[in-house]
PDB file of N, CA and C in Angstrom:
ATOM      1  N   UNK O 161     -13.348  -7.246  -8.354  1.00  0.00           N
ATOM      2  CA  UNK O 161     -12.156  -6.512  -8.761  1.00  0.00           C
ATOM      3  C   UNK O 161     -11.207  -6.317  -7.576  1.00  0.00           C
ATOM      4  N   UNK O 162     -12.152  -5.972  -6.259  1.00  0.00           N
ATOM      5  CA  UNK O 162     -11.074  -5.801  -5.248  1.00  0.00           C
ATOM      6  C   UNK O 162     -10.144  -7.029  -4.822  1.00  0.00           C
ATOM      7  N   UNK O 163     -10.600  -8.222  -5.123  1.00  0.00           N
ATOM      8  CA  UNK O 163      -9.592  -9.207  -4.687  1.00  0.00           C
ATOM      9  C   UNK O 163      -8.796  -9.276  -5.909  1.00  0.00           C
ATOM     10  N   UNK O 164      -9.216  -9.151  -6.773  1.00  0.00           N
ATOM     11  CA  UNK O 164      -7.822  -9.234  -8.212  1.00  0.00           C
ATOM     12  C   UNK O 164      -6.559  -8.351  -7.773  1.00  0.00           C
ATOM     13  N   UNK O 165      -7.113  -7.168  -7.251  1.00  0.00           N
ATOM     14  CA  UNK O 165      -5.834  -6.160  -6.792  1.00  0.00           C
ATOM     15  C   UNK O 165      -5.407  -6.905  -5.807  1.00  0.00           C
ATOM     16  N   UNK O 166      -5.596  -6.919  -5.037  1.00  0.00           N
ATOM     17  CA  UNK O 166      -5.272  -7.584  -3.335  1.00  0.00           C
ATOM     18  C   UNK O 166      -4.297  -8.658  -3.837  1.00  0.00           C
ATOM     19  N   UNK O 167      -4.469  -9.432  -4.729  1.00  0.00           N
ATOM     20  CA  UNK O 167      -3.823 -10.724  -5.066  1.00  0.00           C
ATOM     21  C   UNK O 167      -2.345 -10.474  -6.000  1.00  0.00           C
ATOM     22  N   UNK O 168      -2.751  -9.265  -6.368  1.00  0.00           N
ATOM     23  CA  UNK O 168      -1.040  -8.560  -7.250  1.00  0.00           C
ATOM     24  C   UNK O 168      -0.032  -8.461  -6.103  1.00  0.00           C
ATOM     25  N   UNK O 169      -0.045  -7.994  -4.902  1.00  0.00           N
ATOM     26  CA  UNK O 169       0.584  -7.676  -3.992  1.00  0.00           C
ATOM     27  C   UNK O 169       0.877  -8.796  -2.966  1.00  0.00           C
ATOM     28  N   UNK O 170       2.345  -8.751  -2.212  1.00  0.00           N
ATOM     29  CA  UNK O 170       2.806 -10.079  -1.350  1.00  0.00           C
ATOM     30  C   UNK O 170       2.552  -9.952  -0.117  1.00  0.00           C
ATOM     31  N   UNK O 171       1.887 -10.153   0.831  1.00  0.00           N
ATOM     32  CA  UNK O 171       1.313  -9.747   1.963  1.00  0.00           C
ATOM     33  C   UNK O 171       1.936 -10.661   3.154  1.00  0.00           C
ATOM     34  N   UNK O 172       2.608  -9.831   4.013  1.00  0.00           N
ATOM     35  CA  UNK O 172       3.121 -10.226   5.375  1.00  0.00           C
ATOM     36  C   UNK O 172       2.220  -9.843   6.655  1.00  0.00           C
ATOM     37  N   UNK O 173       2.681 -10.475   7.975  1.00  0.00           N
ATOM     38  CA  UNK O 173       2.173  -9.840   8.727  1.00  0.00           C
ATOM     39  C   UNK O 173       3.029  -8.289   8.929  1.00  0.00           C
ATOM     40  N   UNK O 174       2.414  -7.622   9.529  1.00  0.00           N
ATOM     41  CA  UNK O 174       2.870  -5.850  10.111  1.00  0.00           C
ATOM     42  C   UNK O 174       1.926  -5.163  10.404  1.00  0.00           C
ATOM     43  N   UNK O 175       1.922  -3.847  10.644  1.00  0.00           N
ATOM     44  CA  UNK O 175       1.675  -2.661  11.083  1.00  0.00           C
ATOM     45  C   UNK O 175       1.259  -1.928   9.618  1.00  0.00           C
ATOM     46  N   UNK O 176      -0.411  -1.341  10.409  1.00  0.00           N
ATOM     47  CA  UNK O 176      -0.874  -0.554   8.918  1.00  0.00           C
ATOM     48  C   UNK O 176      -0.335   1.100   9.179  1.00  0.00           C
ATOM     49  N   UNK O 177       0.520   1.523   8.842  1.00  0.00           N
ATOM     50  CA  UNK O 177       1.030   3.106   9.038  1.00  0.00           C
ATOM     51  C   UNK O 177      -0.415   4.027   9.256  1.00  0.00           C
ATOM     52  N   UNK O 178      -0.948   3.725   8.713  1.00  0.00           N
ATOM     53  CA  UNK O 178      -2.659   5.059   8.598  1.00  0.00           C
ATOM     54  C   UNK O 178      -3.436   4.309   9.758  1.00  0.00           C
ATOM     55  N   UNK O 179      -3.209   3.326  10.456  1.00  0.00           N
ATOM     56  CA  UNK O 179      -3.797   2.968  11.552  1.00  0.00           C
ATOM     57  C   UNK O 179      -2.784   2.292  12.624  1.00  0.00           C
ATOM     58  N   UNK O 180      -2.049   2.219  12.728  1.00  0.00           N
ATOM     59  CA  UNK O 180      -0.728   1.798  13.886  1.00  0.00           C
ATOM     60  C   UNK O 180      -1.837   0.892  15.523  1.00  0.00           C
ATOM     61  N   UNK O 181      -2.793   1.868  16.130  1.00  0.00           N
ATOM     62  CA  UNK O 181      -3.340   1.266  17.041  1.00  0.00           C
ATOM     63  C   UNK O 181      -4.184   0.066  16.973  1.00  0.00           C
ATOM     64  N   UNK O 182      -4.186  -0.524  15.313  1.00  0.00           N
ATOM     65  CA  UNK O 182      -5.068  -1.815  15.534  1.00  0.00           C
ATOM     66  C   UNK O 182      -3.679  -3.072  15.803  1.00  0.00           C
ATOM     67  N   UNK O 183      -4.478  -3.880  15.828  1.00  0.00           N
ATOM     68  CA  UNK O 183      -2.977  -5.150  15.658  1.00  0.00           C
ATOM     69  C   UNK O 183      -2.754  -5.386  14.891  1.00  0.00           C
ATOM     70  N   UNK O 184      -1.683  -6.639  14.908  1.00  0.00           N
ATOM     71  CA  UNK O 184      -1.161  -6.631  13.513  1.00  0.00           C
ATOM     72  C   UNK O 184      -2.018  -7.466  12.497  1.00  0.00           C
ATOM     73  N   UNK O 185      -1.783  -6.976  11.449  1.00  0.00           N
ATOM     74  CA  UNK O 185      -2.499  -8.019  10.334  1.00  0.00           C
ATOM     75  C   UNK O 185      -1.793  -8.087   9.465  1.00  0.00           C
ATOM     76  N   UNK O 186      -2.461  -8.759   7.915  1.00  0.00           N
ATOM     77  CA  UNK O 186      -1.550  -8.487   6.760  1.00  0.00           C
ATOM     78  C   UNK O 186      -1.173  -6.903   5.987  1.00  0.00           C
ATOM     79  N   UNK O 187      -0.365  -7.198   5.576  1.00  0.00           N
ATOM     80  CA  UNK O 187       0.101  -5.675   5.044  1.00  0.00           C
ATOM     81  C   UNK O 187       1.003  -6.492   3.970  1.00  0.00           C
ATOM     82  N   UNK O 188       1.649  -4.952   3.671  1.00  0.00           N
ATOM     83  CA  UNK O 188       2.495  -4.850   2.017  1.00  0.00           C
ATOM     84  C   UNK O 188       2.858  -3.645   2.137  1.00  0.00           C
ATOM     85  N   UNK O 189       4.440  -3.561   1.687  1.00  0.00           N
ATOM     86  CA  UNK O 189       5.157  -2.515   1.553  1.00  0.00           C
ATOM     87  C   UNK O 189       5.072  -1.674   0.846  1.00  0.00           C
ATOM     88  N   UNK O 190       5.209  -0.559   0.991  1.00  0.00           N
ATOM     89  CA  UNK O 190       4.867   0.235   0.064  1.00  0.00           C
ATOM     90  C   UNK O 190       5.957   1.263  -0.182  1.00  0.00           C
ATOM     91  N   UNK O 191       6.562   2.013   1.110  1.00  0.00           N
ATOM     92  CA  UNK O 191       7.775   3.104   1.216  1.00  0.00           C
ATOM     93  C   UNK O 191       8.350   2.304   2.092  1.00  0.00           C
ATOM     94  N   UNK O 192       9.732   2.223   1.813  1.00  0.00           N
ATOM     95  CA  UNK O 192      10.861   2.598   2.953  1.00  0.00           C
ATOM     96  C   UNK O 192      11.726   4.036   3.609  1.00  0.00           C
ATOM     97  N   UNK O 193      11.509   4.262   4.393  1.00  0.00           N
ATOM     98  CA  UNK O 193      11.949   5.485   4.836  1.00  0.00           C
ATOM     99  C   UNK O 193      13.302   5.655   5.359  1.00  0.00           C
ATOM    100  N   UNK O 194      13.947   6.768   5.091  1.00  0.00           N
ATOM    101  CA  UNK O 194      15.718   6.260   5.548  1.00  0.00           C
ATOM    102  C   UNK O 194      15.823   7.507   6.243  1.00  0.00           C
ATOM    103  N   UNK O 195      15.525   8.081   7.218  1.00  0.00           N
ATOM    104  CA  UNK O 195      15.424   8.468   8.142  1.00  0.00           C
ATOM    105  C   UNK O 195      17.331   9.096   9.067  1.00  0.00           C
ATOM    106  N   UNK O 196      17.589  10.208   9.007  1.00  0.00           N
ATOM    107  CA  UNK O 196      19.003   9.930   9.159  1.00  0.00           C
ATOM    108  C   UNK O 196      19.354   9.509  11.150  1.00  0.00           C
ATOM    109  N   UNK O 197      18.484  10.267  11.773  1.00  0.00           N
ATOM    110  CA  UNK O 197      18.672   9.390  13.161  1.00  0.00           C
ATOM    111  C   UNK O 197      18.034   8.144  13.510  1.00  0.00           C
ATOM    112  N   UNK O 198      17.654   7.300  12.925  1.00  0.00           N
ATOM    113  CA  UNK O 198      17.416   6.336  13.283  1.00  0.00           C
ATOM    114  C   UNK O 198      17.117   5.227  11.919  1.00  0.00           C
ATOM    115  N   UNK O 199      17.258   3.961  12.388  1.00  0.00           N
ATOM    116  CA  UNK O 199      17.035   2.643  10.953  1.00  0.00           C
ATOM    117  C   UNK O 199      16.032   3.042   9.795  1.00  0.00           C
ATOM    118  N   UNK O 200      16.454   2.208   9.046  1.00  0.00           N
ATOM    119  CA  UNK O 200      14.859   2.482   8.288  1.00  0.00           C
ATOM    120  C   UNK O 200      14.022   2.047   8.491  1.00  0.00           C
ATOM    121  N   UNK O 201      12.548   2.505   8.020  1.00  0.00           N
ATOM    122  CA  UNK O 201      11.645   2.595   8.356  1.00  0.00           C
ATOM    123  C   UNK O 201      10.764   1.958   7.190  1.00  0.00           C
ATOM    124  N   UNK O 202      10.078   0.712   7.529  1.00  0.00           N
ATOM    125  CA  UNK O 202       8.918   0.338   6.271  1.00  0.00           C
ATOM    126  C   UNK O 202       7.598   1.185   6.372  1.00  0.00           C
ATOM    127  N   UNK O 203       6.960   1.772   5.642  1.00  0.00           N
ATOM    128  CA  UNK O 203       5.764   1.886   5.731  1.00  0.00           C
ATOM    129  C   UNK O 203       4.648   0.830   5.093  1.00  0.00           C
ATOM    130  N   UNK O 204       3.556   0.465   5.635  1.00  0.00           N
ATOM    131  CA  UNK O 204       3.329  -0.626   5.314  1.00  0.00           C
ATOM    132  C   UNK O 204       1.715  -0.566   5.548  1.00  0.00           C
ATOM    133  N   UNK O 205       0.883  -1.239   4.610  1.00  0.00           N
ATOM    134  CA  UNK O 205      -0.865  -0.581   4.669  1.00  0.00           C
ATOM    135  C   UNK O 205      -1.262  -2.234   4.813  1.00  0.00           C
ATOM    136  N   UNK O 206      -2.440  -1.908   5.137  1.00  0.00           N
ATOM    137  CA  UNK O 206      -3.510  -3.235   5.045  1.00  0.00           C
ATOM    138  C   UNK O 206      -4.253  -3.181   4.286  1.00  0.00           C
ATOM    139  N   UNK O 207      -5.464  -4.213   4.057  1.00  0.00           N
ATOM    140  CA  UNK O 207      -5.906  -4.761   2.480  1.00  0.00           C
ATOM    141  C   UNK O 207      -6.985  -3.062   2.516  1.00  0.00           C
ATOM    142  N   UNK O 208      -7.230  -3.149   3.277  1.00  0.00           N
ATOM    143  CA  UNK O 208      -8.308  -1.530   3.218  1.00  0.00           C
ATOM    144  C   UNK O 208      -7.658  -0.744   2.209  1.00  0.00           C
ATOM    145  N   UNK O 209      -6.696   0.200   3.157  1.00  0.00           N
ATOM    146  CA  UNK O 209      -5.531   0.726   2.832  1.00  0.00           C
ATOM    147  C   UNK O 209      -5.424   1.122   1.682  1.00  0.00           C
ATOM    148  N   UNK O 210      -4.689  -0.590   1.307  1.00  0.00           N
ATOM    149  CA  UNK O 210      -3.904  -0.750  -0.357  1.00  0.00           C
ATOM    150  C   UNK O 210      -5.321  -0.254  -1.140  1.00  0.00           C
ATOM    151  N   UNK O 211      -6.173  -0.891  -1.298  1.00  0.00           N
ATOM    152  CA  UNK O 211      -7.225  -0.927  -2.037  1.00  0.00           C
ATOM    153  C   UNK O 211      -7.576   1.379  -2.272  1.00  0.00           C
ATOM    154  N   UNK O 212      -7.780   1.649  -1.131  1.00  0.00           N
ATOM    155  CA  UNK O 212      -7.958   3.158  -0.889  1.00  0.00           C
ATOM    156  C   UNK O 212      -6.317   3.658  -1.994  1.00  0.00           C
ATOM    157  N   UNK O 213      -5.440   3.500  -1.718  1.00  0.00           N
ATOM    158  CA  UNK O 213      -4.636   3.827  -2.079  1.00  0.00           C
ATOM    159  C   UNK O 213      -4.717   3.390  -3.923  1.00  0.00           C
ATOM    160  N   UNK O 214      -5.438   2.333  -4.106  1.00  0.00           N
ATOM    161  CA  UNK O 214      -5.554   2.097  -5.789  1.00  0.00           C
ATOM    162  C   UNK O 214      -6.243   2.871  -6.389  1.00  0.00           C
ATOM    163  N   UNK O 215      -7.577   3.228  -5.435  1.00  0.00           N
ATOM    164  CA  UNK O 215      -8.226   4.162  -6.016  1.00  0.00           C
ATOM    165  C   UNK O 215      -8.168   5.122  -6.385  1.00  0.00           C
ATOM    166  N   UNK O 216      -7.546   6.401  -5.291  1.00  0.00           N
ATOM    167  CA  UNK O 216      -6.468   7.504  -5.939  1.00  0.00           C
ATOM    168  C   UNK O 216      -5.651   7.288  -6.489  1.00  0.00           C
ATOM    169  N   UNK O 217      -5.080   6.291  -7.051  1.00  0.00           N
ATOM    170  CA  UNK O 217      -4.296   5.996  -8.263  1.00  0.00           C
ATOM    171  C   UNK O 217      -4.756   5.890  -9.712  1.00  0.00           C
ATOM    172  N   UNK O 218      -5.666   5.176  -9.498  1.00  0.00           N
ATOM    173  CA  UNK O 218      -7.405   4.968 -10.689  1.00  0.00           C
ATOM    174  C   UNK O 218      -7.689   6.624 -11.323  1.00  0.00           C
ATOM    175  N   UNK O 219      -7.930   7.333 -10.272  1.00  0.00           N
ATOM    176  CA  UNK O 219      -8.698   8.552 -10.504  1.00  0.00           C
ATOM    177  C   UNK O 219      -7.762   9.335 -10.685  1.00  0.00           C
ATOM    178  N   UNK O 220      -6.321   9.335 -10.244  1.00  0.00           N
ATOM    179  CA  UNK O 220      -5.135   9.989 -10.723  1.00  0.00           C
ATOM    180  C   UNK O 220      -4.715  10.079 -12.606  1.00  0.00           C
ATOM    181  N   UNK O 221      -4.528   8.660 -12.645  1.00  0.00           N
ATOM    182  CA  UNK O 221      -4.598   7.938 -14.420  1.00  0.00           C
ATOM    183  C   UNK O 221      -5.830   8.394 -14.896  1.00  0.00           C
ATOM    184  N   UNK O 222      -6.906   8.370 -14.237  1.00  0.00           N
ATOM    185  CA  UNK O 222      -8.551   8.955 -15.274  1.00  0.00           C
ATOM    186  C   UNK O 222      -8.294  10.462 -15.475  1.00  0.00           C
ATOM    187  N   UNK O 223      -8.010  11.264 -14.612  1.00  0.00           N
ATOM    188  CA  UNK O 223      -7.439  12.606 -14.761  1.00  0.00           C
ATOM    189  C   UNK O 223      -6.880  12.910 -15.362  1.00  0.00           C
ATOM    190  N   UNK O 224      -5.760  12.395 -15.847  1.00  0.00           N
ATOM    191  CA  UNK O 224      -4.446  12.531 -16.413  1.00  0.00           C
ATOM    192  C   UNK O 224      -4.735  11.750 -17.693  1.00  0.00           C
ATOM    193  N   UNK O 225      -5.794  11.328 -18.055  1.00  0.00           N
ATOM    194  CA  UNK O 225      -5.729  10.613 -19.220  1.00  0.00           C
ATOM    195  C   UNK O 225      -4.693   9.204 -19.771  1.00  0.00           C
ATOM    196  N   UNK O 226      -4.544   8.770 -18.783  1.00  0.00           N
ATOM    197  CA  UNK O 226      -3.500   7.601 -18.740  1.00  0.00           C
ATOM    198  C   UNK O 226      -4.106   6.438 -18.204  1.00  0.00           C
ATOM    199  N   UNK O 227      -3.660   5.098 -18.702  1.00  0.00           N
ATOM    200  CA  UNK O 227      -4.101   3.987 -17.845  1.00  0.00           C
ATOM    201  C   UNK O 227      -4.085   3.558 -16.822  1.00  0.00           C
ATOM    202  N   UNK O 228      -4.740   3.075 -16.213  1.00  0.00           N
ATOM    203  CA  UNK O 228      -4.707   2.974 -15.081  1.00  0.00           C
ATOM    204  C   UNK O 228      -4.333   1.721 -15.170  1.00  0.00           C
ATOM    205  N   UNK O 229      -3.164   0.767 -14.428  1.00  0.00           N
ATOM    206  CA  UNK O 229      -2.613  -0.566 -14.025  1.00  0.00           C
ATOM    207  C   UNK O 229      -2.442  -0.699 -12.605  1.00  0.00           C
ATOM    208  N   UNK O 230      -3.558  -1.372 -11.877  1.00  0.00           N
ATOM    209  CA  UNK O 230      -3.404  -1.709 -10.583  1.00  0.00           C
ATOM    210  C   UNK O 230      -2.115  -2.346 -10.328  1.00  0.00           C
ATOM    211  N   UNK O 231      -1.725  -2.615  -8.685  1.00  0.00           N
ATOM    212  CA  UNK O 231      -0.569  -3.367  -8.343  1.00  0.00           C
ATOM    213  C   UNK O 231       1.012  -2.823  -8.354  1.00  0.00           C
ATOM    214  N   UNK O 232       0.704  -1.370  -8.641  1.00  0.00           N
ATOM    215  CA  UNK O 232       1.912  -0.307  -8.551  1.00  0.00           C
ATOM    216  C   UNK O 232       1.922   0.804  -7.149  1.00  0.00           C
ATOM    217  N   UNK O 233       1.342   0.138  -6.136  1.00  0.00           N
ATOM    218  CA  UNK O 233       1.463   1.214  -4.999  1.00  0.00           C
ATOM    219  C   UNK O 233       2.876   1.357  -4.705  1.00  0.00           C
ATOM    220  N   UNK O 234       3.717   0.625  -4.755  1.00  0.00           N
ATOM    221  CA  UNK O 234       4.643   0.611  -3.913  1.00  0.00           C
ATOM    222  C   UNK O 234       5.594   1.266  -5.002  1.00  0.00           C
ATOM    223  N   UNK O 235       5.498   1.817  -6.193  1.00  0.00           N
ATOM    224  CA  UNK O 235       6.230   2.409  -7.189  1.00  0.00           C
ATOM    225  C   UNK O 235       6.429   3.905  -6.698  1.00  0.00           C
TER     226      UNK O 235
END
């Protein structure tokens, strides 16, 4: 299942925001931040990450009695 999710999403190289000190790897956007002193800002996770981030999404929709549809982090 975890690579079915992984494979919804377009993956570049970047910077994982929840870990910044590793190097770079693949990632996927998720927020842009518009920040008023300075550019914007991508925030951007790795396959860990995304996956962590589906899950509280999963258990968000099971809570809430709603479906759960992977491949909406970045919504």
């Amino acid at each position: 299942m975890d690579s079915e999710i992984l494979s919804l999403y377009t993956w570049t190289p970047g910077v994982c925001f929840r870990h910044p000190e590793l190097s770079e790897t693949d990632t996927v956007k998720v927020k842009t931040l518009h920040p008023r002193s300075s550019p914007d800002q991508d925030l951007r996770v790795c396959r860990r990450c995304l996956l962590a981030l589906e899950a509280i999404r999963r258990a968000a929709a099971e809570g809430a009695g709603d479906v759960y549809e992977p491949g909406h982090v970045a919504e």
